[in-house]
CSV table of N, CA and C in Angstrom, one decimal:
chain,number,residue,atom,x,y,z
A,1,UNK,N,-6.6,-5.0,17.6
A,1,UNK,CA,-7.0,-4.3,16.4
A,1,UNK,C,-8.4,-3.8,16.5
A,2,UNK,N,-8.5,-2.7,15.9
A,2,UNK,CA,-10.2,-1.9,16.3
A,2,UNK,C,-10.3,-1.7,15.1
A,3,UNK,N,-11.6,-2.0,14.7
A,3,UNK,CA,-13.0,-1.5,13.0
A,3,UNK,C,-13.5,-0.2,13.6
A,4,UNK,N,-13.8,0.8,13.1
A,4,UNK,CA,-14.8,1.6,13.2
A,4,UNK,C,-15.3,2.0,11.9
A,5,UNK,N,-16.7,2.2,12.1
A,5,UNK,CA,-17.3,2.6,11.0
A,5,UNK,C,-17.1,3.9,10.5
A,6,UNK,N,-16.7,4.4,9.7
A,6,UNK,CA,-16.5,6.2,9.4
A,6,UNK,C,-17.8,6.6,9.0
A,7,UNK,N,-18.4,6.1,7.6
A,7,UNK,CA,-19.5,7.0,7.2
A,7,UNK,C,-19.8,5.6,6.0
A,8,UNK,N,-21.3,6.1,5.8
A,8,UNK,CA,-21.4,5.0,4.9
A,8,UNK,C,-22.0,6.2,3.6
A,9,UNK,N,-22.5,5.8,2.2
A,9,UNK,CA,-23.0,6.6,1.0
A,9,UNK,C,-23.8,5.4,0.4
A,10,UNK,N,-25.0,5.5,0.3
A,10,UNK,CA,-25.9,4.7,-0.8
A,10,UNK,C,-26.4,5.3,-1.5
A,11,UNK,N,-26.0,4.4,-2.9
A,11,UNK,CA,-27.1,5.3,-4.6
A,11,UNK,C,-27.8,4.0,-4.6
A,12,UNK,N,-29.0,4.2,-4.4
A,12,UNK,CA,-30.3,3.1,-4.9
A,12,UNK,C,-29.6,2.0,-4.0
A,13,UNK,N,-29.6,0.8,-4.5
A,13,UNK,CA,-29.6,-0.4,-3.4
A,13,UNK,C,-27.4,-0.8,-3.5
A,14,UNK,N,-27.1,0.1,-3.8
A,14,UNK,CA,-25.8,0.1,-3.6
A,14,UNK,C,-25.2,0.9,-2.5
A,15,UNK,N,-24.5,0.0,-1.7
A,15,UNK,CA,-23.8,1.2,-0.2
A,15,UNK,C,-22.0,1.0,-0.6
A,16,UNK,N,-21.4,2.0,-0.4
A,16,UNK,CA,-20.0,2.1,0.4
A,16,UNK,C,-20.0,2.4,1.7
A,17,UNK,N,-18.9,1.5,2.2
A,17,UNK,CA,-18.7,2.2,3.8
A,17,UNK,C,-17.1,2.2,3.6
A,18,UNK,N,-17.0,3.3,4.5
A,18,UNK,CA,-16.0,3.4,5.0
A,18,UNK,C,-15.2,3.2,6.6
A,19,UNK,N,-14.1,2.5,6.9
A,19,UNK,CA,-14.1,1.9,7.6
A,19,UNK,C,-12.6,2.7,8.4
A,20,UNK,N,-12.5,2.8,9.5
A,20,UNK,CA,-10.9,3.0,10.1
A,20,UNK,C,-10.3,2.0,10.9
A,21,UNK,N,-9.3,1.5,10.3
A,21,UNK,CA,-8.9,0.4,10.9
A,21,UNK,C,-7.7,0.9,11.7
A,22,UNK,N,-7.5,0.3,13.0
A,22,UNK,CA,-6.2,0.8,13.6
A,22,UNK,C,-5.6,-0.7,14.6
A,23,UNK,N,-4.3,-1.1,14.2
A,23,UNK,CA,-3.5,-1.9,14.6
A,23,UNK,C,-2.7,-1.3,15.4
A,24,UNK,N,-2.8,-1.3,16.7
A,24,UNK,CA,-1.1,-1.1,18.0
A,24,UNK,C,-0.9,-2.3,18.4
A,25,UNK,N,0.6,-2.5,18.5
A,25,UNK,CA,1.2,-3.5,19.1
A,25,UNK,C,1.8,-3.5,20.1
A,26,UNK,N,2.8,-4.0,20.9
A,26,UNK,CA,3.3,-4.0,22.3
A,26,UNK,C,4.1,-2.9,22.3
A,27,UNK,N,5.1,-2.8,21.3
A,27,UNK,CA,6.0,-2.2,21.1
A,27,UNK,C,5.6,-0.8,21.0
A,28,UNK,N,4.9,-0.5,20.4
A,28,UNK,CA,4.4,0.7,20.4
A,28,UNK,C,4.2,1.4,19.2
A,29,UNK,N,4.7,0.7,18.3
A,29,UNK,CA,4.0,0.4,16.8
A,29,UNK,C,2.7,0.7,16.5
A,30,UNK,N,2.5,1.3,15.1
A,30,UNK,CA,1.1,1.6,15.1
A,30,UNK,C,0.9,2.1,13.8
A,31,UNK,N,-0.2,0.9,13.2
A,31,UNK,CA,-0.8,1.5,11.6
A,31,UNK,C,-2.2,2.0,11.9
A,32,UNK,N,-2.4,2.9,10.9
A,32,UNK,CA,-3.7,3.2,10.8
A,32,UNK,C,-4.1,3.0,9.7
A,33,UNK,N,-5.5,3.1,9.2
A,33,UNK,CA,-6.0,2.8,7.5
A,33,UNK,C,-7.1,3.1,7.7
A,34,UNK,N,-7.5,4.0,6.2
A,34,UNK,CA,-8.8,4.3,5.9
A,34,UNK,C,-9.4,3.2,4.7
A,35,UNK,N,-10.2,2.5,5.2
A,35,UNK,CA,-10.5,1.2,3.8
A,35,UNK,C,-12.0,1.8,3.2
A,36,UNK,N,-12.3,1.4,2.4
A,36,UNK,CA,-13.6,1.5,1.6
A,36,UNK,C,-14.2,-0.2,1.1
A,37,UNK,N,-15.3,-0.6,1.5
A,37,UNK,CA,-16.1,-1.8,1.2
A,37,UNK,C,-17.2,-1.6,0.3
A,38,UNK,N,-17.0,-2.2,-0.7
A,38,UNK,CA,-18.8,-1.9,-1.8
A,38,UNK,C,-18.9,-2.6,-2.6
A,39,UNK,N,-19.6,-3.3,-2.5
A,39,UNK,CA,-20.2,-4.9,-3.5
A,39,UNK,C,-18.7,-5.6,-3.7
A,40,UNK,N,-18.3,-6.0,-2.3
A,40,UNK,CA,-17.6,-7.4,-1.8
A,40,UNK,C,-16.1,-7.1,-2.2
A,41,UNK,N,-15.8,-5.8,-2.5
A,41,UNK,CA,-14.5,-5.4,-3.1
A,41,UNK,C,-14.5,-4.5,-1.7
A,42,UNK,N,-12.4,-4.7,-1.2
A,42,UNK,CA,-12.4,-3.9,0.1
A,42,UNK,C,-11.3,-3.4,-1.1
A,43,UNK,N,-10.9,-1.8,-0.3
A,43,UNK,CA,-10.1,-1.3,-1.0
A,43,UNK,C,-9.6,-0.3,0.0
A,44,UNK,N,-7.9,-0.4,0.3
A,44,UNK,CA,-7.4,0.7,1.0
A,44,UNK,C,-6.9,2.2,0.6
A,45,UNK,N,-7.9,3.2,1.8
A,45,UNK,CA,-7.4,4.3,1.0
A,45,UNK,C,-6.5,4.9,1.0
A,46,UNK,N,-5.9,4.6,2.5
A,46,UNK,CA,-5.0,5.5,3.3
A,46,UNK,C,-4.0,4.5,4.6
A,47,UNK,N,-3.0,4.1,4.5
A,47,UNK,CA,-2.1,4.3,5.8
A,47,UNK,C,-1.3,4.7,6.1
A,48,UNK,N,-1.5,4.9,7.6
A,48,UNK,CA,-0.3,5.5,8.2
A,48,UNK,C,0.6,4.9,9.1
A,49,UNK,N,1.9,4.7,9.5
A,49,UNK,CA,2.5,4.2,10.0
A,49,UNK,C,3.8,4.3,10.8
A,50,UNK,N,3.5,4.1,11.8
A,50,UNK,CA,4.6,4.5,12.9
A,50,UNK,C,5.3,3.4,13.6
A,51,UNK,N,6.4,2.8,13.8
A,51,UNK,CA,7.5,3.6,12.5
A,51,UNK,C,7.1,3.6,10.8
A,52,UNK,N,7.3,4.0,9.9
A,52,UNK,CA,7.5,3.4,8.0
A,52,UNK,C,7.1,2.3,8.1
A,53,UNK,N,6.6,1.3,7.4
A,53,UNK,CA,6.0,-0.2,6.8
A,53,UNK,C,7.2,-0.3,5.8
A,54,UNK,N,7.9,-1.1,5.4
A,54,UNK,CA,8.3,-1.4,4.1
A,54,UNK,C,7.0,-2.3,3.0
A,55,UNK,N,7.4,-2.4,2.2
A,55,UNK,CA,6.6,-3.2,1.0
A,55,UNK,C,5.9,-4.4,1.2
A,56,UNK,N,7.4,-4.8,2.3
A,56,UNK,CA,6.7,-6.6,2.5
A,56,UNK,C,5.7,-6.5,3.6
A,57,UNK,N,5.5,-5.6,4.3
A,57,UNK,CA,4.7,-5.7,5.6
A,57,UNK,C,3.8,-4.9,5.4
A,58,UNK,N,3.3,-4.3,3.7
A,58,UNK,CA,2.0,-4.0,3.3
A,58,UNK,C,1.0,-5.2,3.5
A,59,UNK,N,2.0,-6.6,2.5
A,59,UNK,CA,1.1,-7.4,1.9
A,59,UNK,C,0.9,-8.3,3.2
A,60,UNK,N,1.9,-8.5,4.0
A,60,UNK,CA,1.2,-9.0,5.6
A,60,UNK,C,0.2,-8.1,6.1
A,61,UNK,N,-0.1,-6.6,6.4
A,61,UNK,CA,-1.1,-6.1,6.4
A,61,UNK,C,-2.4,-6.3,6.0
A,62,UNK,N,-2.9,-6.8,4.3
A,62,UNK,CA,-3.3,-6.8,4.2
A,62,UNK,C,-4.1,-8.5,4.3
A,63,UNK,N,-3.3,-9.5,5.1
A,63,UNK,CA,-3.9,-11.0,5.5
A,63,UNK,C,-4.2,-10.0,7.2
A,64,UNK,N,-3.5,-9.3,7.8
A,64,UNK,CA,-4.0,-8.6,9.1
A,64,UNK,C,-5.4,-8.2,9.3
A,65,UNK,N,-5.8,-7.7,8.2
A,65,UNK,CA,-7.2,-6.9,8.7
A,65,UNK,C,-8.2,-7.9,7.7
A,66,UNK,N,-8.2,-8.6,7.2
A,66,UNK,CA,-9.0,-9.0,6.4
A,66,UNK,C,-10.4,-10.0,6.7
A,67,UNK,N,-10.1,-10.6,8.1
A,67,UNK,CA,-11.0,-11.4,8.2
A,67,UNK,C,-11.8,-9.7,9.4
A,68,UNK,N,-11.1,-9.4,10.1
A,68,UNK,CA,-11.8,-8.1,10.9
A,68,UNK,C,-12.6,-7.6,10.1
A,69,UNK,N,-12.7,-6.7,9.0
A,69,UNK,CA,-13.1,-5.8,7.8
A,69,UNK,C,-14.2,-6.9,7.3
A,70,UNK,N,-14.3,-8.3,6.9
A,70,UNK,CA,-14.8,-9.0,7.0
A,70,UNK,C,-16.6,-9.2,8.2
A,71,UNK,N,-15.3,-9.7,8.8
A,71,UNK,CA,-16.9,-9.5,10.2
A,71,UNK,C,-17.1,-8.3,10.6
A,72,UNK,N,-16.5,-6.9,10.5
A,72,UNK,CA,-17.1,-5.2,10.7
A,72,UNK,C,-18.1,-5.7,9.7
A,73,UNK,N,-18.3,-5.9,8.2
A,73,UNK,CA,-19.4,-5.8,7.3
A,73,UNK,C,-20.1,-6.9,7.2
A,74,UNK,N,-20.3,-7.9,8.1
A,74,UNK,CA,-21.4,-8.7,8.5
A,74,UNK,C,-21.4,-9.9,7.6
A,75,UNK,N,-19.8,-10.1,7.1
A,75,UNK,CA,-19.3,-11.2,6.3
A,75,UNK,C,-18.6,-12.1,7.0
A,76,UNK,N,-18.2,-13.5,7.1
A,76,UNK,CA,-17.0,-14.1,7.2
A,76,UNK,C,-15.9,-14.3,6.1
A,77,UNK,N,-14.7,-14.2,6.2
A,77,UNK,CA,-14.3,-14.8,5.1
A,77,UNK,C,-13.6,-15.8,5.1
A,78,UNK,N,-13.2,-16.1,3.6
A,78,UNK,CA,-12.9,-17.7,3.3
A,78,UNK,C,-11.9,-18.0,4.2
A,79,UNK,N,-11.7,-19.0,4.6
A,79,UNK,CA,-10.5,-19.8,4.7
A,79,UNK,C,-9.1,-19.8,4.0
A,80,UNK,N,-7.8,-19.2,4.5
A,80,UNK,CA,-7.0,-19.5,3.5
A,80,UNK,C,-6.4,-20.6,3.7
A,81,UNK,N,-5.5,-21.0,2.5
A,81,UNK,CA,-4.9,-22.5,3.0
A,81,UNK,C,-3.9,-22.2,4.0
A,82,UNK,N,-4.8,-23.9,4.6
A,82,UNK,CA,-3.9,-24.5,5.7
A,82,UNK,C,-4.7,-24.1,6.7
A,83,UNK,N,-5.1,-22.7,6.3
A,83,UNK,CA,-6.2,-22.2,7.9
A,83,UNK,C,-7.6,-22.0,7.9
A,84,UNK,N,-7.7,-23.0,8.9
A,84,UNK,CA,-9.5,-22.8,9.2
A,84,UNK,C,-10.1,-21.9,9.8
A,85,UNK,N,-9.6,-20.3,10.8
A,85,UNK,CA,-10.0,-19.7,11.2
A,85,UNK,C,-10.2,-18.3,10.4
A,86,UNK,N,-9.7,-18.7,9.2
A,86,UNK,CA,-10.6,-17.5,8.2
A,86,UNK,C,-9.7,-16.4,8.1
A,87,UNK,N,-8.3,-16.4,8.8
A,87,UNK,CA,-7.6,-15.5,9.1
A,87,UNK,C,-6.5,-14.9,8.3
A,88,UNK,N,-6.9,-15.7,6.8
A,88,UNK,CA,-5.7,-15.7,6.0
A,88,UNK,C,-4.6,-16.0,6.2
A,89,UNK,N,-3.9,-16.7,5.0
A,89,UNK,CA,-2.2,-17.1,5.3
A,89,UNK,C,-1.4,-16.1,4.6
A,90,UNK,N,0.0,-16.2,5.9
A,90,UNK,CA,0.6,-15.3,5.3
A,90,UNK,C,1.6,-15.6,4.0
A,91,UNK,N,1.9,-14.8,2.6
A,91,UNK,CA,2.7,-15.6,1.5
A,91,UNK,C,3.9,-15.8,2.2
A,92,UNK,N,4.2,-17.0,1.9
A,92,UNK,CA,5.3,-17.5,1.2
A,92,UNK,C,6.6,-17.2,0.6
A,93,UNK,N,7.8,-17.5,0.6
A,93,UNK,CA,8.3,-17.4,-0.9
A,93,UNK,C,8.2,-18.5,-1.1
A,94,UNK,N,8.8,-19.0,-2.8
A,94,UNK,CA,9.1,-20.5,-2.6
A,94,UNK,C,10.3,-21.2,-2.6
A,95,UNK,N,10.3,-22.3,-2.0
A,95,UNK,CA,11.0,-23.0,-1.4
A,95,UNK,C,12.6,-22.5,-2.7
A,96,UNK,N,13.5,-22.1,-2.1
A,96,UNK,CA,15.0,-22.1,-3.2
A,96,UNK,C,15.8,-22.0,-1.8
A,97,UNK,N,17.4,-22.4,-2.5
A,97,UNK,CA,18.3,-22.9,-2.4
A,97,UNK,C,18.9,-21.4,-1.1
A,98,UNK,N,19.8,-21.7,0.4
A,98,UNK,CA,20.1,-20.7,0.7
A,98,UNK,C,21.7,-20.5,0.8
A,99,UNK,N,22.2,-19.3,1.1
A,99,UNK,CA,24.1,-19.3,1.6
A,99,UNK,C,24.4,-19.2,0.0
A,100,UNK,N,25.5,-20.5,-0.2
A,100,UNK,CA,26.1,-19.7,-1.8
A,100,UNK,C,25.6,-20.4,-2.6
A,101,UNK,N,24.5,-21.7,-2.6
A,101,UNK,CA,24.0,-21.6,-3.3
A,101,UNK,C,22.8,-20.7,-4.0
A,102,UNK,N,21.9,-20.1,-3.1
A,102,UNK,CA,21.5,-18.7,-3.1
A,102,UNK,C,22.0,-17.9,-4.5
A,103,UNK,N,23.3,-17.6,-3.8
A,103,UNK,CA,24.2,-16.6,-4.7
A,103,UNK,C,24.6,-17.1,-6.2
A,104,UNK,N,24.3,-18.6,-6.3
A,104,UNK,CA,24.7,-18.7,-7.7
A,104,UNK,C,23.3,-18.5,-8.8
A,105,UNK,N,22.4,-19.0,-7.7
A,105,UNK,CA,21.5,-18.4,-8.1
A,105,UNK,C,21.0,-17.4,-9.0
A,106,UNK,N,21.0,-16.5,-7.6
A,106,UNK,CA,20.7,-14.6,-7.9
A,106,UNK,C,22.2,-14.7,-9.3
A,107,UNK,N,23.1,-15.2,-9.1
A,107,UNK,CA,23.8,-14.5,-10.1
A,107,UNK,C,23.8,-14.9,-11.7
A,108,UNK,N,23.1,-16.2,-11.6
A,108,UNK,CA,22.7,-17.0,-13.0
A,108,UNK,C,21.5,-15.7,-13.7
A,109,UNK,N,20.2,-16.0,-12.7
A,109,UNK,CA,19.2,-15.2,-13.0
A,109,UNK,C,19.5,-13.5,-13.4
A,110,UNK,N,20.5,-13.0,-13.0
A,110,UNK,CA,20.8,-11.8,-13.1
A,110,UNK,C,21.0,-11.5,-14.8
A,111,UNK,N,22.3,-12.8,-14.5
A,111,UNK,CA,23.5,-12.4,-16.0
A,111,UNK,C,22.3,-12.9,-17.2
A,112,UNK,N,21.6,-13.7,-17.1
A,112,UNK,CA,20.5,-14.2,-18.4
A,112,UNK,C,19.7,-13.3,-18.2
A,113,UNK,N,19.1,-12.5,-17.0
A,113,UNK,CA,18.2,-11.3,-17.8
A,113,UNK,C,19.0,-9.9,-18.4
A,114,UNK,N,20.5,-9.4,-18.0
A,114,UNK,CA,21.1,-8.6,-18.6
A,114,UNK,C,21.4,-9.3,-20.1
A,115,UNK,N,21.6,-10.5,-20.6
A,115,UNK,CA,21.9,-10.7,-21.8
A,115,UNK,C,20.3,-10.7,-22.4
A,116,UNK,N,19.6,-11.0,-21.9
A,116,UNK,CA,18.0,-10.6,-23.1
A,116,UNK,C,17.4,-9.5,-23.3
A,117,UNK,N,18.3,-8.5,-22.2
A,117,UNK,CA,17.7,-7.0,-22.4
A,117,UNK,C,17.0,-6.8,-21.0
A,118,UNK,N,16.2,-7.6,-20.2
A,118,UNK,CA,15.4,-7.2,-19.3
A,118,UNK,C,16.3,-6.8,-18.1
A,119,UNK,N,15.0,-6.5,-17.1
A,119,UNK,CA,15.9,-5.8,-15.6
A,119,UNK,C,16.5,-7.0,-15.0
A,120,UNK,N,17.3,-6.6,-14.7
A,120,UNK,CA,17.8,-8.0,-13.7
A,120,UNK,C,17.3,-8.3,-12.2
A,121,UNK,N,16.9,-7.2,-11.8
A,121,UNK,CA,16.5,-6.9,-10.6
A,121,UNK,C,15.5,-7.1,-10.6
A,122,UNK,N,14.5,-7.1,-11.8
A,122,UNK,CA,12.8,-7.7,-11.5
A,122,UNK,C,13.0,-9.2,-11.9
A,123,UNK,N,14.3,-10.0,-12.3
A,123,UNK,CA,14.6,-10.9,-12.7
A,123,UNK,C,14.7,-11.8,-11.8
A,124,UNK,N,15.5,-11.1,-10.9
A,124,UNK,CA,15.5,-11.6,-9.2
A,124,UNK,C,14.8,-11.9,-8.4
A,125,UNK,N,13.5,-10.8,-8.2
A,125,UNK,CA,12.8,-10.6,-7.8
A,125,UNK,C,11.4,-11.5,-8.3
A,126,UNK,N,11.2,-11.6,-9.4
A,126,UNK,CA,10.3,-12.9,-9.9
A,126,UNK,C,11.1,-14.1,-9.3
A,127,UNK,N,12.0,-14.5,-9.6
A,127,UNK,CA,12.6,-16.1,-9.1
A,127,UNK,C,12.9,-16.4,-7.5
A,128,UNK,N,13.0,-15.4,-6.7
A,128,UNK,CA,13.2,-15.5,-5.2
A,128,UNK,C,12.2,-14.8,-4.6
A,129,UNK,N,11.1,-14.4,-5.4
A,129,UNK,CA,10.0,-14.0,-3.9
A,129,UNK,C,10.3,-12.9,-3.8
A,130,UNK,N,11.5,-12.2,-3.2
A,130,UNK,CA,11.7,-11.3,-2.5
A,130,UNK,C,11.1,-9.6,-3.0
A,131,UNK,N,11.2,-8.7,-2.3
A,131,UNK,CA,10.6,-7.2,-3.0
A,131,UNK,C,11.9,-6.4,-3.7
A,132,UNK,N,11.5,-5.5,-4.1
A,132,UNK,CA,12.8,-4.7,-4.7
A,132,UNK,C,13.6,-4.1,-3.7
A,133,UNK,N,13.6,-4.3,-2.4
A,133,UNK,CA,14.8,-3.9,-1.3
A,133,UNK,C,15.1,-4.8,-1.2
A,134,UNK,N,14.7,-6.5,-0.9
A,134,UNK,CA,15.5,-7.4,-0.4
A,134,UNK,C,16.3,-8.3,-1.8
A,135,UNK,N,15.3,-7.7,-3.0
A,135,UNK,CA,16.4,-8.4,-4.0
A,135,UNK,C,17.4,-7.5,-4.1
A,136,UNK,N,17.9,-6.8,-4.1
A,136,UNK,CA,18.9,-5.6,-4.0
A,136,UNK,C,20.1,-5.9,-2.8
A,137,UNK,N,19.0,-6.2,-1.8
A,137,UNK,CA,20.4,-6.7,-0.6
A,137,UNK,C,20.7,-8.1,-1.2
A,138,UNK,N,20.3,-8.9,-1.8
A,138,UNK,CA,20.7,-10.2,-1.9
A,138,UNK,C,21.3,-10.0,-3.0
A,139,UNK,N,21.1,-9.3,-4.1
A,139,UNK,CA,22.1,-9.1,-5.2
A,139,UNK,C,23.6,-8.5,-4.6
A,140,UNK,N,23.1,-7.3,-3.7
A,140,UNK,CA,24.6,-6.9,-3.0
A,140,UNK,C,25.6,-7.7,-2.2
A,141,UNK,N,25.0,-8.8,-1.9
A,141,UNK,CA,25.8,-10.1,-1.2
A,141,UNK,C,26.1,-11.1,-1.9
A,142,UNK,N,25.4,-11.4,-3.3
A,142,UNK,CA,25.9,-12.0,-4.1
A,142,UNK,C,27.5,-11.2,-4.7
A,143,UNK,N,27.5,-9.9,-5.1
A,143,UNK,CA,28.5,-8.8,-5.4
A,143,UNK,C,29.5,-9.5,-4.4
A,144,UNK,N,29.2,-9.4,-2.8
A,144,UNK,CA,30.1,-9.0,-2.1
A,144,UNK,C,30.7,-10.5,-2.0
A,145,UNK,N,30.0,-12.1,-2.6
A,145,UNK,CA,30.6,-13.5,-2.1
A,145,UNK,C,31.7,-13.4,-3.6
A,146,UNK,N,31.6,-12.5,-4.8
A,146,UNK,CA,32.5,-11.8,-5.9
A,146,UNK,C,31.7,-13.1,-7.3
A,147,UNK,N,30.0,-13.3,-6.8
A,147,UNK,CA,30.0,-13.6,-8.1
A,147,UNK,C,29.1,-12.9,-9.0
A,148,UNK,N,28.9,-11.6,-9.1
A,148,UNK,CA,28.9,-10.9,-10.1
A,148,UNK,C,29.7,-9.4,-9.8
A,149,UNK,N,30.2,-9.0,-11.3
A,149,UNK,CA,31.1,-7.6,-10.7
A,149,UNK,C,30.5,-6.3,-10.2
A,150,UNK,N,31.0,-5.4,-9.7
A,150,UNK,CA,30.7,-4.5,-9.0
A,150,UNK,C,30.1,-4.0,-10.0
A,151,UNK,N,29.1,-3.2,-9.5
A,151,UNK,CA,28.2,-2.3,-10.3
A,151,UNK,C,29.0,-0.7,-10.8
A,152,UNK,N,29.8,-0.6,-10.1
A,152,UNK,CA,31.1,0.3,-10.3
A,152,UNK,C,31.9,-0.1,-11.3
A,153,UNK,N,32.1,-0.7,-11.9
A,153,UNK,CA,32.8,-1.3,-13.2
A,153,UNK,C,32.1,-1.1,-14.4
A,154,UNK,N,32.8,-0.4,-14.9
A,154,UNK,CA,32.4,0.1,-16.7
A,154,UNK,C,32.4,-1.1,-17.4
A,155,UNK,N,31.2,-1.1,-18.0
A,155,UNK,CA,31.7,-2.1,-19.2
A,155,UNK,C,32.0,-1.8,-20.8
């Protein structure tokens, strides 16, 4: 992974910099990012990515560059748990049930947020971790083990 500096802006004793971050891997994969750093807040402006990133492999992105961006601006940063190298951890889901118990799961949470009115799919998505693609595939396999009905069915 490479930092370069882009350009920096100071008003009175306040600086932004801006920073290009570029990640290649073996494969031949490749993000790039335009970040912005200014009074201890980093903030991304821009990436690009070859192939597409999905959602989940934003928020691993951003434990990726963080201790780099870090020491480019003449900071260390914290520790995350479990690790001492400053390198941040990657999330988690939490620990739940997999196979069909899984599915009775996704299907409990589904059917109790359609009876209170809410989305079912952010219903999912709060109780398994997952993003709104992978709660979607895991609702669709719950559909397909037949414990909730086809979304094709009128009610």
């Amino acid at each position: 992974m490479s930092v370069r500096p882009a350009w920096e802006v100071r008003e009175g004793e306040r600086a932004t910099r801006w920073l290009h971050v570029r990640l290649a891997f073996d494969d031949g994969a490749r993000i790039d990012a335009l970040a912005t750093v200014c009074e201890g807040w980093v903030c991304v402006e821009d990436v690009r990515a070859r192939p597409a990133l999905a959602l989940e492999d934003l928020a691993l992105f951003a434990d990726w560059i963080e201790a780099p961006l870090a020491r480019a601006c003449g900071a260390e940063p914290e520790p995350g748990p479990g690790d001492e190298t400053g390198r941040g951890a990657h999330r988690e889901r939490p620990d739940r049930p997999k196979g069909p118990q899984e599915h009775g799961l996704v299907a409990g949470v589904y059917r109790a947020a359609q009876e209170r009115g809410a989305d079912p799919v952010l219903a999912v998505m709060d109780e398994t971790g997952y993003s709104r693609r992978g709660a979607l595939r895991l609702i669709g396999r719950t559909r397909d083990a037949g414990l909730l009905p086809s979304r094709h069915v009128r009610r």
